Amino acid sequence: MDHETIVILDFGSQYSQLIARRVREQHVYCELLPHNAPAGEVMALNPRGFILSGGPASVYEEGAPQLPAYVLESGLPILGICYGMQLLAHCLGGRVAPAGKREYGPAEVTLTGTSSPLFSSLPSSLSVWMSHGDRIERLPPGFSMLAFTTNSPIAAMGDENRKRYGLQFHPEVAHTPLGKEIIRNFLFNVCGCQGTWTPSSFIKESVARIRERVGDKSVVCGLSGGVDSAVTATLVHRAVGEQLTCIFVDTGLLRRGEPQQVVETFQRRRGMKLVPVNAVEDFLTALEGVTDPEEKRRRIGELFIRVFEREAERLGRVDFLAQGTLYPDLIESAGRPEARRIKTHHNVGGLPADMRFELLEPLRYLFKDEVRAVGEELGLPEEIVWRHPFPGPGLAVRVLGEVTWERLETLRAADAIVIEELRAAGLYRETAQVFAVLLPVQSVGVMGDGRTYQSVVAVRAVTSEDFMTADWARLPYDLLARISNRIVNEVPGVNRVVYDISSKPPATIEWE
């Protein structure tokens, strides 16, 4: 890659991905790699500097992750955060020991007044977020103390000559309001980065790389209507044009109007070769009588691949399969040794072993917000670029209990009202995910002069920065009233609407 790169070495912190996001926000490319990644792989990226993440271990314990020798040998700038700072101190002759009092939560850091490029243009006192049980008791030779708190005599340290720095607090989290400026100072003042990694430079570079890799071969891409597959298809189409064929499988599990929108956007407006496949009956048959959410997911995933492969076979020889794998999918599926494995993402771990395509994943190093920025730069319509995340199995996991065409149609109608009202209130972009769920329970109601015994719809709306945690959205009461009123009046068979006020954790965003 011909752009400036920062390497973040991951020592198991729950905030490691956030560091990467903060660096990317400054238009500097970075990669998050395990601390034990092979030296050759890391140095092949030609980094401008290293950031060492936090982590749950103590540097003085047996078996604690160590600092790879090449980091110090490279002579490149280093920023150690929390465990990363302690590791630097430990390796360079300082002393790390358990703190008398564990520091967790907000703290006030006072700068010593030393003019350090790391704290350039920042006030002398900063609100920060601490999360550590160890502290540095003695600085390594060549380092000076740059900041302190009442509990941490060394809250920041620096060796200005060698451009090595350590922070005891976490600049990457929102609870450190000026943390972005500290990271920016490290990137621009210390590492000499220019901030040249933009959506347009990414598009230019990706198109060139796809052309080079694909040559005159053919590519197939599964379009779902979501932003990831849409941006993937548009990038690949820009690179190889007619060599790309998109397959859109209508499973019957999409929201109202989505199948038509996909065909309209990509076939008519973008001029792509698009094969629409109506597989509604196949999916409904596969889901007959199934109520277990995991079994639903398994059957849908398996059938989807079967349908997709069948259609790809009809195209004749296909060399590449393009798919919208994102960076978090890659990180979570890589099985980070120090952090707990979260999931095997269907884009990374779920494809059949005997698949005959080579994978083309142009977005594999992007975060979701970056994909959206690229989508906007490519000129995709706003309703695709800013569409809320939608589960792979579609409405099947929002129809709790058995999935039938009637129940899907009921949910589609309710969901359309929720989204329509949310957009009308100007809150679609303010929320991270909003949808309706059809519950497998019926409740008593009154309509006209008679009692009814009908279905219940739950409305779920959340705000979230990274989807790892989420809070329920405080939607205005009058908006909720309009949604409820319209669903009960306009959707046959529904007589009650409830609003989900659970956060994640302990609840998940989806109900199944």
mmCIF file with all atom_site columns, N, CA and C in Angstrom, residues 214-245:
data_model
loop_
_atom_site.group_PDB
_atom_site.id
_atom_site.type_symbol
_atom_site.label_atom_id
_atom_site.label_alt_id
_atom_site.label_comp_id
_atom_site.label_asym_id
_atom_site.label_entity_id
_atom_site.label_seq_id
_atom_site.pdbx_PDB_ins_code
_atom_site.Cartn_x
_atom_site.Cartn_y
_atom_site.Cartn_z
_atom_site.occupancy
_atom_site.B_iso_or_equiv
_atom_site.pdbx_formal_charge
_atom_site.auth_seq_id
_atom_site.auth_comp_id
_atom_site.auth_asym_id
_atom_site.auth_atom_id
_atom_site.pdbx_PDB_model_num
ATOM 1  N N  . VAL A 1 214 ? -8.011  -9.203  -10.759 1.00 0.00 ? 214 VAL A N  1
ATOM 2  C CA . VAL A 1 214 ? -9.018  -9.918  -11.555 1.00 0.00 ? 214 VAL A CA 1
ATOM 3  C C  . VAL A 1 214 ? -8.563  -10.123 -12.996 1.00 0.00 ? 214 VAL A C  1
ATOM 4  N N  . GLY A 1 215 ? -7.840  -9.149  -13.535 1.00 0.00 ? 215 GLY A N  1
ATOM 5  C CA . GLY A 1 215 ? -7.414  -9.272  -14.929 1.00 0.00 ? 215 GLY A CA 1
ATOM 6  C C  . GLY A 1 215 ? -8.620  -9.388  -15.837 1.00 0.00 ? 215 GLY A C  1
ATOM 7  N N  . ASP A 1 216 ? -8.670  -10.457 -16.669 1.00 0.00 ? 216 ASP A N  1
ATOM 8  C CA . ASP A 1 216 ? -9.812  -10.605 -17.588 1.00 0.00 ? 216 ASP A CA 1
ATOM 9  C C  . ASP A 1 216 ? -10.783 -11.677 -17.098 1.00 0.00 ? 216 ASP A C  1
ATOM 10 N N  . LYS A 1 217 ? -10.684 -12.052 -15.824 1.00 0.00 ? 217 LYS A N  1
ATOM 11 C CA . LYS A 1 217 ? -11.549 -13.109 -15.286 1.00 0.00 ? 217 LYS A CA 1
ATOM 12 C C  . LYS A 1 217 ? -12.909 -12.563 -14.864 1.00 0.00 ? 217 LYS A C  1
ATOM 13 N N  . SER A 1 218 ? -13.812 -13.479 -14.472 1.00 0.00 ? 218 SER A N  1
ATOM 14 C CA . SER A 1 218 ? -15.167 -13.044 -14.136 1.00 0.00 ? 218 SER A CA 1
ATOM 15 C C  . SER A 1 218 ? -15.402 -13.042 -12.630 1.00 0.00 ? 218 SER A C  1
ATOM 16 N N  . VAL A 1 219 ? -16.301 -12.144 -12.207 1.00 0.00 ? 219 VAL A N  1
ATOM 17 C CA . VAL A 1 219 ? -16.606 -11.969 -10.784 1.00 0.00 ? 219 VAL A CA 1
ATOM 18 C C  . VAL A 1 219 ? -18.115 -12.065 -10.582 1.00 0.00 ? 219 VAL A C  1
ATOM 19 N N  . VAL A 1 220 ? -18.508 -12.724 -9.487  1.00 0.00 ? 220 VAL A N  1
ATOM 20 C CA . VAL A 1 220 ? -19.917 -12.735 -9.115  1.00 0.00 ? 220 VAL A CA 1
ATOM 21 C C  . VAL A 1 220 ? -20.036 -12.109 -7.727  1.00 0.00 ? 220 VAL A C  1
ATOM 22 N N  . CYS A 1 221 ? -21.127 -11.365 -7.495  1.00 0.00 ? 221 CYS A N  1
ATOM 23 C CA . CYS A 1 221 ? -21.311 -10.713 -6.195  1.00 0.00 ? 221 CYS A CA 1
ATOM 24 C C  . CYS A 1 221 ? -22.753 -10.894 -5.754  1.00 0.00 ? 221 CYS A C  1
ATOM 25 N N  . GLY A 1 222 ? -22.944 -11.277 -4.513  1.00 0.00 ? 222 GLY A N  1
ATOM 26 C CA . GLY A 1 222 ? -24.289 -11.406 -3.958  1.00 0.00 ? 222 GLY A CA 1
ATOM 27 C C  . GLY A 1 222 ? -24.752 -10.073 -3.414  1.00 0.00 ? 222 GLY A C  1
ATOM 28 N N  . LEU A 1 223 ? -25.804 -9.523  -3.990  1.00 0.00 ? 223 LEU A N  1
ATOM 29 C CA . LEU A 1 223 ? -26.345 -8.236  -3.521  1.00 0.00 ? 223 LEU A CA 1
ATOM 30 C C  . LEU A 1 223 ? -27.476 -8.486  -2.540  1.00 0.00 ? 223 LEU A C  1
ATOM 31 N N  . SER A 1 224 ? -27.457 -7.789  -1.414  1.00 0.00 ? 224 SER A N  1
ATOM 32 C CA . SER A 1 224 ? -28.534 -7.969  -0.437  1.00 0.00 ? 224 SER A CA 1
ATOM 33 C C  . SER A 1 224 ? -29.390 -6.719  -0.305  1.00 0.00 ? 224 SER A C  1
ATOM 34 N N  . GLY A 1 225 ? -28.857 -5.580  -0.776  1.00 0.00 ? 225 GLY A N  1
ATOM 35 C CA . GLY A 1 225 ? -29.544 -4.309  -0.567  1.00 0.00 ? 225 GLY A CA 1
ATOM 36 C C  . GLY A 1 225 ? -28.941 -3.529  0.572   1.00 0.00 ? 225 GLY A C  1
ATOM 37 N N  . GLY A 1 226 ? -28.057 -4.174  1.344   1.00 0.00 ? 226 GLY A N  1
ATOM 38 C CA . GLY A 1 226 ? -27.373 -3.489  2.433   1.00 0.00 ? 226 GLY A CA 1
ATOM 39 C C  . GLY A 1 226 ? -26.188 -2.696  1.914   1.00 0.00 ? 226 GLY A C  1
ATOM 40 N N  . VAL A 1 227 ? -25.657 -1.816  2.755   1.00 0.00 ? 227 VAL A N  1
ATOM 41 C CA . VAL A 1 227 ? -24.588 -0.911  2.316   1.00 0.00 ? 227 VAL A CA 1
ATOM 42 C C  . VAL A 1 227 ? -23.305 -1.674  1.976   1.00 0.00 ? 227 VAL A C  1
ATOM 43 N N  . ASP A 1 228 ? -22.975 -2.739  2.719   1.00 0.00 ? 228 ASP A N  1
ATOM 44 C CA . ASP A 1 228 ? -21.699 -3.432  2.484   1.00 0.00 ? 228 ASP A CA 1
ATOM 45 C C  . ASP A 1 228 ? -21.653 -4.072  1.103   1.00 0.00 ? 228 ASP A C  1
ATOM 46 N N  . SER A 1 229 ? -22.696 -4.839  0.761   1.00 0.00 ? 229 SER A N  1
ATOM 47 C CA . SER A 1 229 ? -22.684 -5.500  -0.541  1.00 0.00 ? 229 SER A CA 1
ATOM 48 C C  . SER A 1 229 ? -22.860 -4.475  -1.667  1.00 0.00 ? 229 SER A C  1
ATOM 49 N N  . ALA A 1 230 ? -23.605 -3.395  -1.398  1.00 0.00 ? 230 ALA A N  1
ATOM 50 C CA . ALA A 1 230 ? -23.824 -2.357  -2.414  1.00 0.00 ? 230 ALA A CA 1
ATOM 51 C C  . ALA A 1 230 ? -22.512 -1.659  -2.773  1.00 0.00 ? 230 ALA A C  1
ATOM 52 N N  . VAL A 1 231 ? -21.727 -1.302  -1.739  1.00 0.00 ? 231 VAL A N  1
ATOM 53 C CA . VAL A 1 231 ? -20.448 -0.619  -1.986  1.00 0.00 ? 231 VAL A CA 1
ATOM 54 C C  . VAL A 1 231 ? -19.460 -1.586  -2.648  1.00 0.00 ? 231 VAL A C  1
ATOM 55 N N  . THR A 1 232 ? -19.468 -2.842  -2.207  1.00 0.00 ? 232 THR A N  1
ATOM 56 C CA . THR A 1 232 ? -18.589 -3.848  -2.819  1.00 0.00 ? 232 THR A CA 1
ATOM 57 C C  . THR A 1 232 ? -18.889 -3.970  -4.307  1.00 0.00 ? 232 THR A C  1
ATOM 58 N N  . ALA A 1 233 ? -20.167 -4.150  -4.641  1.00 0.00 ? 233 ALA A N  1
ATOM 59 C CA . ALA A 1 233 ? -20.555 -4.321  -6.049  1.00 0.00 ? 233 ALA A CA 1
ATOM 60 C C  . ALA A 1 233 ? -20.190 -3.090  -6.875  1.00 0.00 ? 233 ALA A C  1
ATOM 61 N N  . THR A 1 234 ? -20.418 -1.896  -6.316  1.00 0.00 ? 234 THR A N  1
ATOM 62 C CA . THR A 1 234 ? -20.152 -0.664  -7.061  1.00 0.00 ? 234 THR A CA 1
ATOM 63 C C  . THR A 1 234 ? -18.654 -0.493  -7.316  1.00 0.00 ? 234 THR A C  1
ATOM 64 N N  . LEU A 1 235 ? -17.827 -0.807  -6.312  1.00 0.00 ? 235 LEU A N  1
ATOM 65 C CA . LEU A 1 235 ? -16.367 -0.722  -6.477  1.00 0.00 ? 235 LEU A CA 1
ATOM 66 C C  . LEU A 1 235 ? -15.887 -1.692  -7.550  1.00 0.00 ? 235 LEU A C  1
ATOM 67 N N  . VAL A 1 236 ? -16.362 -2.939  -7.445  1.00 0.00 ? 236 VAL A N  1
ATOM 68 C CA . VAL A 1 236 ? -15.917 -3.968  -8.399  1.00 0.00 ? 236 VAL A CA 1
ATOM 69 C C  . VAL A 1 236 ? -16.399 -3.611  -9.807  1.00 0.00 ? 236 VAL A C  1
ATOM 70 N N  . HIS A 1 237 ? -17.630 -3.103  -9.914  1.00 0.00 ? 237 HIS A N  1
ATOM 71 C CA . HIS A 1 237 ? -18.167 -2.719  -11.221 1.00 0.00 ? 237 HIS A CA 1
ATOM 72 C C  . HIS A 1 237 ? -17.341 -1.588  -11.823 1.00 0.00 ? 237 HIS A C  1
ATOM 73 N N  . ARG A 1 238 ? -16.934 -0.633  -10.981 1.00 0.00 ? 238 ARG A N  1
ATOM 74 C CA . ARG A 1 238 ? -16.102 0.471   -11.467 1.00 0.00 ? 238 ARG A CA 1
ATOM 75 C C  . ARG A 1 238 ? -14.766 -0.061  -11.989 1.00 0.00 ? 238 ARG A C  1
ATOM 76 N N  . ALA A 1 239 ? -14.268 -1.125  -11.360 1.00 0.00 ? 239 ALA A N  1
ATOM 77 C CA . ALA A 1 239 ? -12.962 -1.672  -11.751 1.00 0.00 ? 239 ALA A CA 1
ATOM 78 C C  . ALA A 1 239 ? -13.038 -2.555  -12.995 1.00 0.00 ? 239 ALA A C  1
ATOM 79 N N  . VAL A 1 240 ? -14.040 -3.449  -13.051 1.00 0.00 ? 240 VAL A N  1
ATOM 80 C CA . VAL A 1 240 ? -14.026 -4.447  -14.142 1.00 0.00 ? 240 VAL A CA 1
ATOM 81 C C  . VAL A 1 240 ? -15.293 -4.456  -14.997 1.00 0.00 ? 240 VAL A C  1
ATOM 82 N N  . GLY A 1 241 ? -16.234 -3.551  -14.719 1.00 0.00 ? 241 GLY A N  1
ATOM 83 C CA . GLY A 1 241 ? -17.411 -3.391  -15.575 1.00 0.00 ? 241 GLY A CA 1
ATOM 84 C C  . GLY A 1 241 ? -18.179 -4.672  -15.839 1.00 0.00 ? 241 GLY A C  1
ATOM 85 N N  . GLU A 1 242 ? -18.284 -5.037  -17.103 1.00 0.00 ? 242 GLU A N  1
ATOM 86 C CA . GLU A 1 242 ? -19.104 -6.171  -17.550 1.00 0.00 ? 242 GLU A CA 1
ATOM 87 C C  . GLU A 1 242 ? -18.630 -7.531  -17.045 1.00 0.00 ? 242 GLU A C  1
ATOM 88 N N  . GLN A 1 243 ? -17.421 -7.585  -16.503 1.00 0.00 ? 243 GLN A N  1
ATOM 89 C CA . GLN A 1 243 ? -16.914 -8.877  -15.974 1.00 0.00 ? 243 GLN A CA 1
ATOM 90 C C  . GLN A 1 243 ? -17.623 -9.251  -14.667 1.00 0.00 ? 243 GLN A C  1
ATOM 91 N N  . LEU A 1 244 ? -18.370 -8.292  -14.110 1.00 0.00 ? 244 LEU A N  1
ATOM 92 C CA . LEU A 1 244 ? -19.095 -8.533  -12.857 1.00 0.00 ? 244 LEU A CA 1
ATOM 93 C C  . LEU A 1 244 ? -20.554 -8.869  -13.139 1.00 0.00 ? 244 LEU A C  1
ATOM 94 N N  . THR A 1 245 ? -21.039 -9.938  -12.496 1.00 0.00 ? 245 THR A N  1
ATOM 95 C CA . THR A 1 245 ? -22.472 -10.234 -12.500 1.00 0.00 ? 245 THR A CA 1
ATOM 96 C C  . THR A 1 245 ? -22.940 -10.261 -11.048 1.00 0.00 ? 245 THR A C  1
#
